Structures are given as C-alpha cells and as structure tokens.
mmCIF file of C-alpha atoms and ligand atoms in Angstrom:
data_model
loop_
_atom_site.group_PDB
_atom_site.id
_atom_site.type_symbol
_atom_site.label_atom_id
_atom_site.label_comp_id
_atom_site.label_asym_id
_atom_site.label_seq_id
_atom_site.Cartn_x
_atom_site.Cartn_y
_atom_site.Cartn_z
ATOM 1 C CA MET A 20 16.923 23.533 -19.534
ATOM 2 C CA LEU A 21 20.285 25.215 -17.873
ATOM 3 C CA ALA A 22 22.509 22.659 -19.956
ATOM 4 C CA ASP A 23 20.086 24.137 -23.021
ATOM 5 C CA ALA A 24 20.340 27.472 -22.170
ATOM 6 C CA ALA A 25 24.551 27.168 -21.479
ATOM 7 C CA LEU A 26 24.350 25.456 -25.236
ATOM 8 C CA ASP A 27 22.731 28.634 -26.451
ATOM 9 C CA PHE A 28 25.513 30.722 -25.044
ATOM 10 C CA VAL A 29 28.075 28.836 -26.462
ATOM 11 C CA TYR A 30 26.431 27.789 -29.980
ATOM 12 C CA PRO A 31 23.604 30.293 -30.155
ATOM 13 C CA PRO A 32 20.749 28.927 -32.499
ATOM 14 C CA ARG A 33 20.898 29.823 -35.832
ATOM 15 C CA CYS A 34 18.583 29.810 -38.843
ATOM 16 C CA LEU A 35 19.238 26.929 -40.704
ATOM 17 C CA LEU A 36 18.779 28.424 -44.033
ATOM 18 C CA CYS A 37 20.516 31.990 -43.830
ATOM 19 C CA ASP A 38 22.677 31.288 -40.740
ATOM 20 C CA ASP A 39 21.363 34.349 -38.996
ATOM 21 C CA ASP A 40 21.804 34.157 -35.376
ATOM 22 C CA THR A 41 18.886 36.666 -34.099
ATOM 23 C CA LEU A 42 16.232 33.816 -33.952
ATOM 24 C CA PRO A 43 13.061 35.194 -31.634
ATOM 25 C CA GLY A 44 14.464 35.232 -27.826
ATOM 26 C CA SER A 45 11.215 33.712 -26.310
ATOM 27 C CA ASN A 46 11.118 30.241 -28.294
ATOM 28 C CA ALA A 47 14.699 30.217 -29.430
ATOM 29 C CA THR A 48 15.264 27.189 -27.448
ATOM 30 C CA ARG A 49 17.591 24.687 -29.113
ATOM 31 C CA GLY A 50 15.877 22.183 -31.374
ATOM 32 C CA HIS A 51 12.542 24.181 -31.393
ATOM 33 C CA VAL A 52 13.257 27.314 -33.774
ATOM 34 C CA SER A 53 14.849 26.377 -36.973
ATOM 35 C CA PHE A 54 14.251 29.299 -39.140
ATOM 36 C CA CYS A 55 14.151 33.068 -38.859
ATOM 37 C CA GLY A 56 10.942 35.000 -39.253
ATOM 38 C CA ASP A 57 11.847 36.190 -42.667
ATOM 39 C CA CYS A 58 13.229 32.866 -44.080
ATOM 40 C CA HIS A 59 10.033 31.145 -41.920
ATOM 41 C CA ALA A 60 7.991 33.506 -44.100
ATOM 42 C CA LYS A 61 9.534 32.937 -47.426
ATOM 43 C CA LEU A 62 9.080 28.866 -46.836
ATOM 44 C CA ARG A 63 5.382 28.884 -46.583
ATOM 45 C CA PRO A 64 3.679 28.919 -49.552
ATOM 46 C CA ALA A 65 1.774 32.174 -50.559
ATOM 47 C CA THR A 66 -1.294 30.699 -51.634
ATOM 48 C CA THR A 67 -1.990 26.804 -50.432
ATOM 49 C CA ASN A 68 -4.830 26.004 -53.075
ATOM 50 C CA ALA A 69 -2.914 22.918 -55.049
ATOM 51 C CA CYS A 70 -4.177 20.204 -57.018
ATOM 52 C CA CYS A 71 -4.441 17.399 -54.331
ATOM 53 C CA ARG A 72 -3.373 14.641 -57.171
ATOM 54 C CA CYS A 73 -0.274 16.280 -58.630
ATOM 55 C CA GLY A 74 0.220 18.986 -56.162
ATOM 56 C CA ALA A 75 0.535 21.940 -58.960
ATOM 57 C CA PRO A 76 -0.576 25.318 -57.793
ATOM 58 C CA LEU A 77 -4.392 26.522 -58.634
ATOM 59 C CA GLY A 78 -6.088 29.372 -58.419
ATOM 60 C CA PRO A 79 -7.886 30.558 -55.210
ATOM 61 C CA TYR A 80 -11.485 29.008 -56.320
ATOM 62 C CA SER A 81 -10.520 26.301 -58.309
ATOM 63 C CA PRO A 82 -11.502 22.770 -56.842
ATOM 64 C CA SER A 83 -8.855 20.728 -56.250
ATOM 65 C CA GLY A 84 -10.591 17.483 -56.150
ATOM 66 C CA GLU A 85 -10.380 15.760 -59.587
ATOM 67 C CA GLY A 86 -6.912 16.586 -61.167
ATOM 68 C CA CYS A 87 -6.107 19.727 -62.830
ATOM 69 C CA THR A 88 -5.447 20.638 -66.458
ATOM 70 C CA LEU A 89 -1.617 19.398 -65.979
ATOM 71 C CA CYS A 90 -2.572 16.045 -64.462
ATOM 72 C CA ILE A 91 -6.123 15.305 -65.924
ATOM 73 C CA ARG A 92 -4.360 13.272 -68.780
ATOM 74 C CA GLU A 93 -1.775 11.457 -66.589
ATOM 75 C CA ARG A 94 -2.345 7.975 -64.900
ATOM 76 C CA PHE A 95 -0.969 8.343 -61.635
ATOM 77 C CA ALA A 96 -0.887 5.153 -59.474
ATOM 78 C CA PHE A 97 -0.526 7.092 -56.089
ATOM 79 C CA ASP A 98 -3.998 8.907 -55.210
ATOM 80 C CA GLN A 99 -2.801 12.083 -53.570
ATOM 81 C CA VAL A 100 -0.172 14.426 -53.259
ATOM 82 C CA ILE A 101 0.531 16.646 -50.038
ATOM 83 C CA ARG A 102 3.154 19.161 -50.320
ATOM 84 C CA LEU A 103 4.746 22.124 -48.663
ATOM 85 C CA GLY A 104 5.383 24.294 -51.696
ATOM 86 C CA LEU A 105 7.103 24.739 -55.105
ATOM 87 C CA TYR A 106 10.343 23.848 -55.826
ATOM 88 C CA ARG A 107 12.024 27.202 -56.337
ATOM 89 C CA ASP A 108 13.575 29.942 -54.355
ATOM 90 C CA GLU A 109 14.189 29.622 -50.607
ATOM 91 C CA LEU A 110 12.560 25.988 -50.527
ATOM 92 C CA ARG A 111 14.837 24.793 -53.521
ATOM 93 C CA ALA A 112 17.411 26.136 -51.589
ATOM 94 C CA ALA A 113 16.376 24.583 -48.453
ATOM 95 C CA CYS A 114 15.679 21.203 -50.204
ATOM 96 C CA LEU A 115 19.164 21.201 -51.772
ATOM 97 C CA MET A 116 20.705 21.668 -48.185
ATOM 98 C CA ALA A 117 18.490 18.808 -46.960
ATOM 99 C CA LYS A 118 20.098 16.464 -49.855
ATOM 100 C CA SER A 119 23.874 17.244 -48.329
ATOM 101 C CA PRO A 120 25.566 14.854 -46.285
ATOM 102 C CA THR A 121 25.171 17.042 -43.594
ATOM 103 C CA GLY A 122 21.136 17.910 -44.392
ATOM 104 C CA ALA A 123 19.798 16.069 -41.721
ATOM 105 C CA LEU A 124 18.844 18.933 -39.557
ATOM 106 C CA MET A 125 17.409 20.752 -42.583
ATOM 107 C CA GLY A 126 15.319 17.933 -43.790
ATOM 108 C CA ARG A 127 13.665 17.290 -40.053
ATOM 109 C CA ALA A 128 13.070 21.013 -40.067
ATOM 110 C CA LEU A 129 11.280 20.745 -43.667
ATOM 111 C CA ALA A 130 9.288 17.730 -42.341
ATOM 112 C CA SER A 131 8.192 19.646 -39.562
ATOM 113 C CA GLU A 132 7.035 22.757 -41.826
ATOM 114 C CA LEU A 133 5.135 20.338 -43.991
ATOM 115 C CA VAL A 134 3.472 18.660 -41.023
ATOM 116 C CA THR A 135 2.481 22.007 -39.540
ATOM 117 C CA ALA A 136 1.392 23.455 -43.118
ATOM 118 C CA GLN A 137 -0.704 20.471 -43.914
ATOM 119 C CA ARG A 138 -1.792 19.070 -40.819
ATOM 120 C CA GLU A 139 -5.438 19.069 -42.036
ATOM 121 C CA ALA A 140 -4.481 16.821 -44.878
ATOM 122 C CA LEU A 141 -2.069 14.586 -43.376
ATOM 123 C CA THR A 142 -4.657 13.998 -40.193
ATOM 124 C CA ALA A 143 -8.005 13.352 -42.213
ATOM 125 C CA GLN A 144 -7.058 9.990 -43.309
ATOM 126 C CA THR A 145 -5.386 6.774 -41.540
ATOM 127 C CA PHE A 146 -2.277 5.580 -42.833
ATOM 128 C CA ASP A 147 -0.880 2.056 -41.624
ATOM 129 C CA ALA A 148 2.488 2.922 -42.252
ATOM 130 C CA VAL A 149 4.717 5.702 -43.541
ATOM 131 C CA VAL A 150 6.956 4.409 -46.625
ATOM 132 C CA PRO A 151 10.458 6.531 -47.882
ATOM 133 C CA VAL A 152 11.268 6.000 -51.526
ATOM 134 C CA PRO A 153 14.173 4.094 -51.275
ATOM 135 C CA GLU A 154 17.562 4.500 -52.602
ATOM 136 C CA HIS A 155 19.681 1.757 -54.183
ATOM 137 C CA TRP A 156 21.762 0.124 -51.288
ATOM 138 C CA LEU A 157 25.334 1.063 -53.171
ATOM 139 C CA LYS A 158 24.171 4.662 -53.386
ATOM 140 C CA ARG A 159 23.110 4.569 -49.601
ATOM 141 C CA LEU A 160 26.538 3.203 -48.848
ATOM 142 C CA ALA A 161 28.188 5.999 -49.896
ATOM 143 C CA ARG A 162 25.414 8.510 -48.396
ATOM 144 C CA PRO A 163 24.577 7.792 -45.036
ATOM 145 C CA GLN A 164 22.113 10.705 -44.886
ATOM 146 C CA TYR A 165 19.202 10.386 -47.396
ATOM 147 C CA ALA A 166 16.907 12.905 -47.587
ATOM 148 C CA ALA A 167 13.776 10.852 -48.257
ATOM 149 C CA GLU A 168 14.300 8.721 -45.133
ATOM 150 C CA THR A 169 14.989 11.623 -42.924
ATOM 151 C CA ILE A 170 11.738 13.412 -43.822
ATOM 152 C CA ALA A 171 9.809 9.997 -43.291
ATOM 153 C CA ARG A 172 11.332 9.611 -40.186
ATOM 154 C CA GLU A 173 10.263 12.968 -38.759
ATOM 155 C CA LEU A 174 6.907 12.309 -40.487
ATOM 156 C CA SER A 175 6.415 9.081 -38.957
ATOM 157 C CA ARG A 176 7.441 10.542 -35.108
ATOM 158 C CA ARG A 177 5.171 13.639 -35.683
ATOM 159 C CA LEU A 178 2.176 11.897 -36.933
ATOM 160 C CA LYS A 179 2.791 8.456 -34.832
ATOM 161 C CA VAL A 180 2.484 6.130 -37.945
ATOM 162 C CA HIS A 181 5.159 3.373 -38.099
ATOM 163 C CA LEU A 182 7.961 3.987 -40.585
ATOM 164 C CA ALA A 183 8.379 1.052 -42.766
ATOM 165 C CA THR A 184 11.819 1.189 -44.278
ATOM 166 C CA GLY A 185 11.858 -2.434 -45.105
ATOM 167 C CA ILE A 186 8.845 -2.999 -47.428
ATOM 168 C CA LEU A 187 10.119 -1.246 -50.857
ATOM 169 C CA ALA A 188 13.380 -1.622 -51.901
ATOM 170 C CA LYS A 189 15.012 -0.305 -55.420
ATOM 171 C CA GLN A 190 16.102 -3.141 -56.947
ATOM 172 C CA ARG A 191 17.475 -1.284 -59.968
ATOM 173 C CA TRP A 192 19.887 1.371 -60.456
ATOM 174 C CA THR A 193 18.192 4.442 -62.416
ATOM 175 C CA PRO A 194 20.115 7.120 -64.078
ATOM 176 C CA LYS A 195 19.962 10.605 -62.775
ATOM 177 C CA GLN A 196 16.953 11.952 -64.154
ATOM 178 C CA ALA A 197 17.786 15.697 -64.677
ATOM 179 C CA HIS A 198 17.738 15.932 -68.086
ATOM 180 C CA SER A 199 15.272 13.131 -68.901
ATOM 181 C CA SER A 200 11.901 13.976 -70.462
ATOM 182 C CA PRO A 201 9.017 13.194 -68.426
ATOM 183 C CA ALA A 202 8.320 9.923 -70.679
ATOM 184 C CA GLU A 203 12.218 9.093 -70.526
ATOM 185 C CA ARG A 204 11.647 9.175 -66.712
ATOM 186 C CA ARG A 205 8.765 6.671 -66.428
ATOM 187 C CA ILE A 206 10.777 4.086 -68.691
ATOM 188 C CA GLN A 207 13.825 4.669 -66.577
ATOM 189 C CA GLN A 208 11.687 4.094 -63.506
ATOM 190 C CA HIS A 209 9.774 1.012 -64.726
ATOM 191 C CA GLY A 210 10.267 -1.896 -62.742
ATOM 192 C CA ALA A 211 12.601 0.025 -60.309
ATOM 193 C CA PHE A 212 11.371 -1.017 -57.116
ATOM 194 C CA GLY A 213 10.315 -4.211 -55.733
ATOM 195 C CA THR A 214 8.577 -5.388 -52.222
ATOM 196 C CA LEU A 215 10.465 -7.650 -49.971
ATOM 197 C CA LYS A 216 9.426 -11.177 -50.483
ATOM 198 C CA ARG A 217 5.663 -12.207 -48.873
ATOM 199 C CA THR A 218 4.764 -8.292 -48.037
ATOM 200 C CA ASN A 219 1.047 -8.405 -47.850
ATOM 201 C CA LEU A 220 -0.336 -4.951 -47.753
ATOM 202 C CA HIS A 221 -3.660 -5.761 -48.479
ATOM 203 C CA GLY A 222 -6.234 -3.063 -48.067
ATOM 204 C CA GLN A 223 -3.280 -0.708 -46.506
ATOM 205 C CA THR A 224 -3.189 3.077 -46.888
ATOM 206 C CA LEU A 225 0.378 4.111 -47.189
ATOM 207 C CA LEU A 226 2.073 7.474 -46.936
ATOM 208 C CA VAL A 227 5.055 7.254 -49.397
ATOM 209 C CA VAL A 228 7.701 10.288 -48.760
ATOM 210 C CA ASP A 229 10.208 11.613 -50.971
ATOM 211 C CA ASP A 230 11.903 15.298 -50.892
ATOM 212 C CA ILE A 231 10.972 16.855 -54.140
ATOM 213 C CA LEU A 232 8.463 15.564 -56.752
ATOM 214 C CA THR A 233 9.172 16.637 -60.395
ATOM 215 C CA THR A 234 7.235 14.291 -62.827
ATOM 216 C CA GLY A 235 6.012 12.025 -60.549
ATOM 217 C CA ALA A 236 7.607 9.178 -62.248
ATOM 218 C CA THR A 237 9.492 7.689 -59.276
ATOM 219 C CA ALA A 238 6.291 8.329 -56.798
ATOM 220 C CA HIS A 239 4.161 6.728 -59.479
ATOM 221 C CA GLU A 240 6.689 3.854 -59.817
ATOM 222 C CA ALA A 241 6.711 3.494 -56.076
ATOM 223 C CA ALA A 242 3.035 3.690 -55.628
ATOM 224 C CA ARG A 243 2.521 0.803 -58.466
ATOM 225 C CA THR A 244 4.862 -1.491 -56.874
ATOM 226 C CA LEU A 245 2.802 -1.107 -53.358
ATOM 227 C CA LYS A 246 -0.223 -1.290 -54.914
ATOM 228 C CA ARG A 247 0.419 -4.622 -56.680
ATOM 229 C CA ALA A 248 1.549 -5.935 -53.220
ATOM 230 C CA GLY A 249 -2.050 -5.294 -52.104
ATOM 231 C CA ALA A 250 -1.977 -1.736 -51.060
ATOM 232 C CA LYS A 251 -5.240 0.226 -51.296
ATOM 233 C CA ARG A 252 -4.661 3.697 -51.113
ATOM 234 C CA VAL A 253 -0.862 5.322 -51.675
ATOM 235 C CA VAL A 254 -0.738 8.920 -50.752
ATOM 236 C CA VAL A 255 2.610 11.076 -51.695
ATOM 237 C CA ALA A 256 4.163 13.310 -49.125
ATOM 238 C CA VAL A 257 6.763 15.517 -50.897
ATOM 239 C CA ILE A 258 8.461 18.835 -49.160
ATOM 240 C CA ALA A 259 8.468 20.376 -52.635
ATOM 241 C CA VAL A 260 6.951 19.851 -56.240
ATOM 242 C CA SER A 261 8.512 21.314 -59.556
ATOM 243 C CA PRO A 262 6.295 24.379 -60.702
ATOM 244 C CA PRO A 263 4.793 23.927 -63.663
HETATM 245 ZN ZN1 ZN B 6 16.646 32.769 -42.121
HETATM 246 ZN ZN1 ZN B 7 -3.344 18.224 -61.156
#
C-alpha cells in the first residue's frame, strides 16, 4: 500500500485513453482505475441490446435470439457474439491503442470493461477454455504484444477459465483485410487455421477471443476449425464490432 501510494506520487495514475491525471481519488490506486469518468462513460455503449448472433446493435424491444436482419442470411460457424460496443469514436481509438506494441495495459483494461459489462452473458454458460484468435508465428515474432491474446489472457483470469493458446494455430499467412469485401474475406480466411495434431475438443464449449469483429470471416473460420476438431459450441468475445 505504502509503495503504491509512493508510486502514485511519482507517477499519478492517468487515464489510459485521454492521459488525464485527475482520476477519482477514492479508488485511484494504481492498477485499479484505467479511465477517467468521461472516457469511461464514452466507452460504455449507450444501449446494450445487441443481436446475440452477430453483435449488431438492435432497438430496445427487438428480440436478440435468432439473428437480426443483417445476419439472418449469413452462415456462421460460431453460435454467439459477446461484445463491449461498436468500433467507432472512443472505443475505436482505444482498440487502436490496444493494438500498438505498448498497448497491453489498454488491452487488459478493455477486457476488464467487457467482463463487467457482459458478466451475465459470460457467466450464463460454462466454458471449457478461452482461445485467442492466433496470429501467424512470423507476425508474432515482429509483434510480441498481440491484442487478441492480451484480451484473452485477461478474460481467462477474470472468468477463471483455462487459457488455451496452443490448440488453434494460424497455418497460413492472410493478407490485410481492410479493403476486402465480406465475400473476399471469407475466401482469404478459408483454411487459415488448424488445430494441433490429436487435439480432441469433443463436446466442448469454447470462448474464442479477438479484439475486433468486422465481417465475422476470421471468427467464422476459427469456429469452423474448432468445430471440426469436435467443439460443440463456440462463442466469440470481442471488444468491438464494426457498426453496420
Ligand atoms: Zn480519459
Ligand atoms: Zn445479427
């Protein structure tokens, strides 16, 4: 405690997003407060009703069970999407910071926000493992801090579910997807992942974690691969989904 107080004196806790150093005094112990009140309010979605199949925002009275008008025709290998908010404004800025080489603290803070905001959805089912969407090992060499894994690690810690970094592997280099259409993305991602030899996921419920869900092509391919290895149910947890 004394050491924490001394550190706060030397390095006053700052908001990870806006760098404001006026975090609330009562709970501004190092490591416990990540965002100032303003940023915290902006990171939380104004409405929480979302399509549970694709994460798209829904009106307050729309049922979230069977997919929305945006995803009803899509065939996804995953069963559910749990997300904090939409990839825009402050949450977009925060996600971009989490992707940077020094973004580990931001990644952990966003994962923590996700657990708090979606505790009900995340604890209503029992997961056998948390599986980060993997990156190609060559890309990993160049980038030791990887947002999907940082977020997955924190979710695993908070939910007390085993982190399985080894079962899913990216076996093929895929191009940057930013300018590809949804159909192109599916083709690019097809066969991108593999499971380690003799991995038996029979009957398991898995929580696949990524930072952002854009068209769902990557999550679909990861889920498809895990189901081929026997998984029964795959739920995708992301910080943000692209706005429709
Ligand atoms: Zn702030
Ligand atoms: Zn939907």
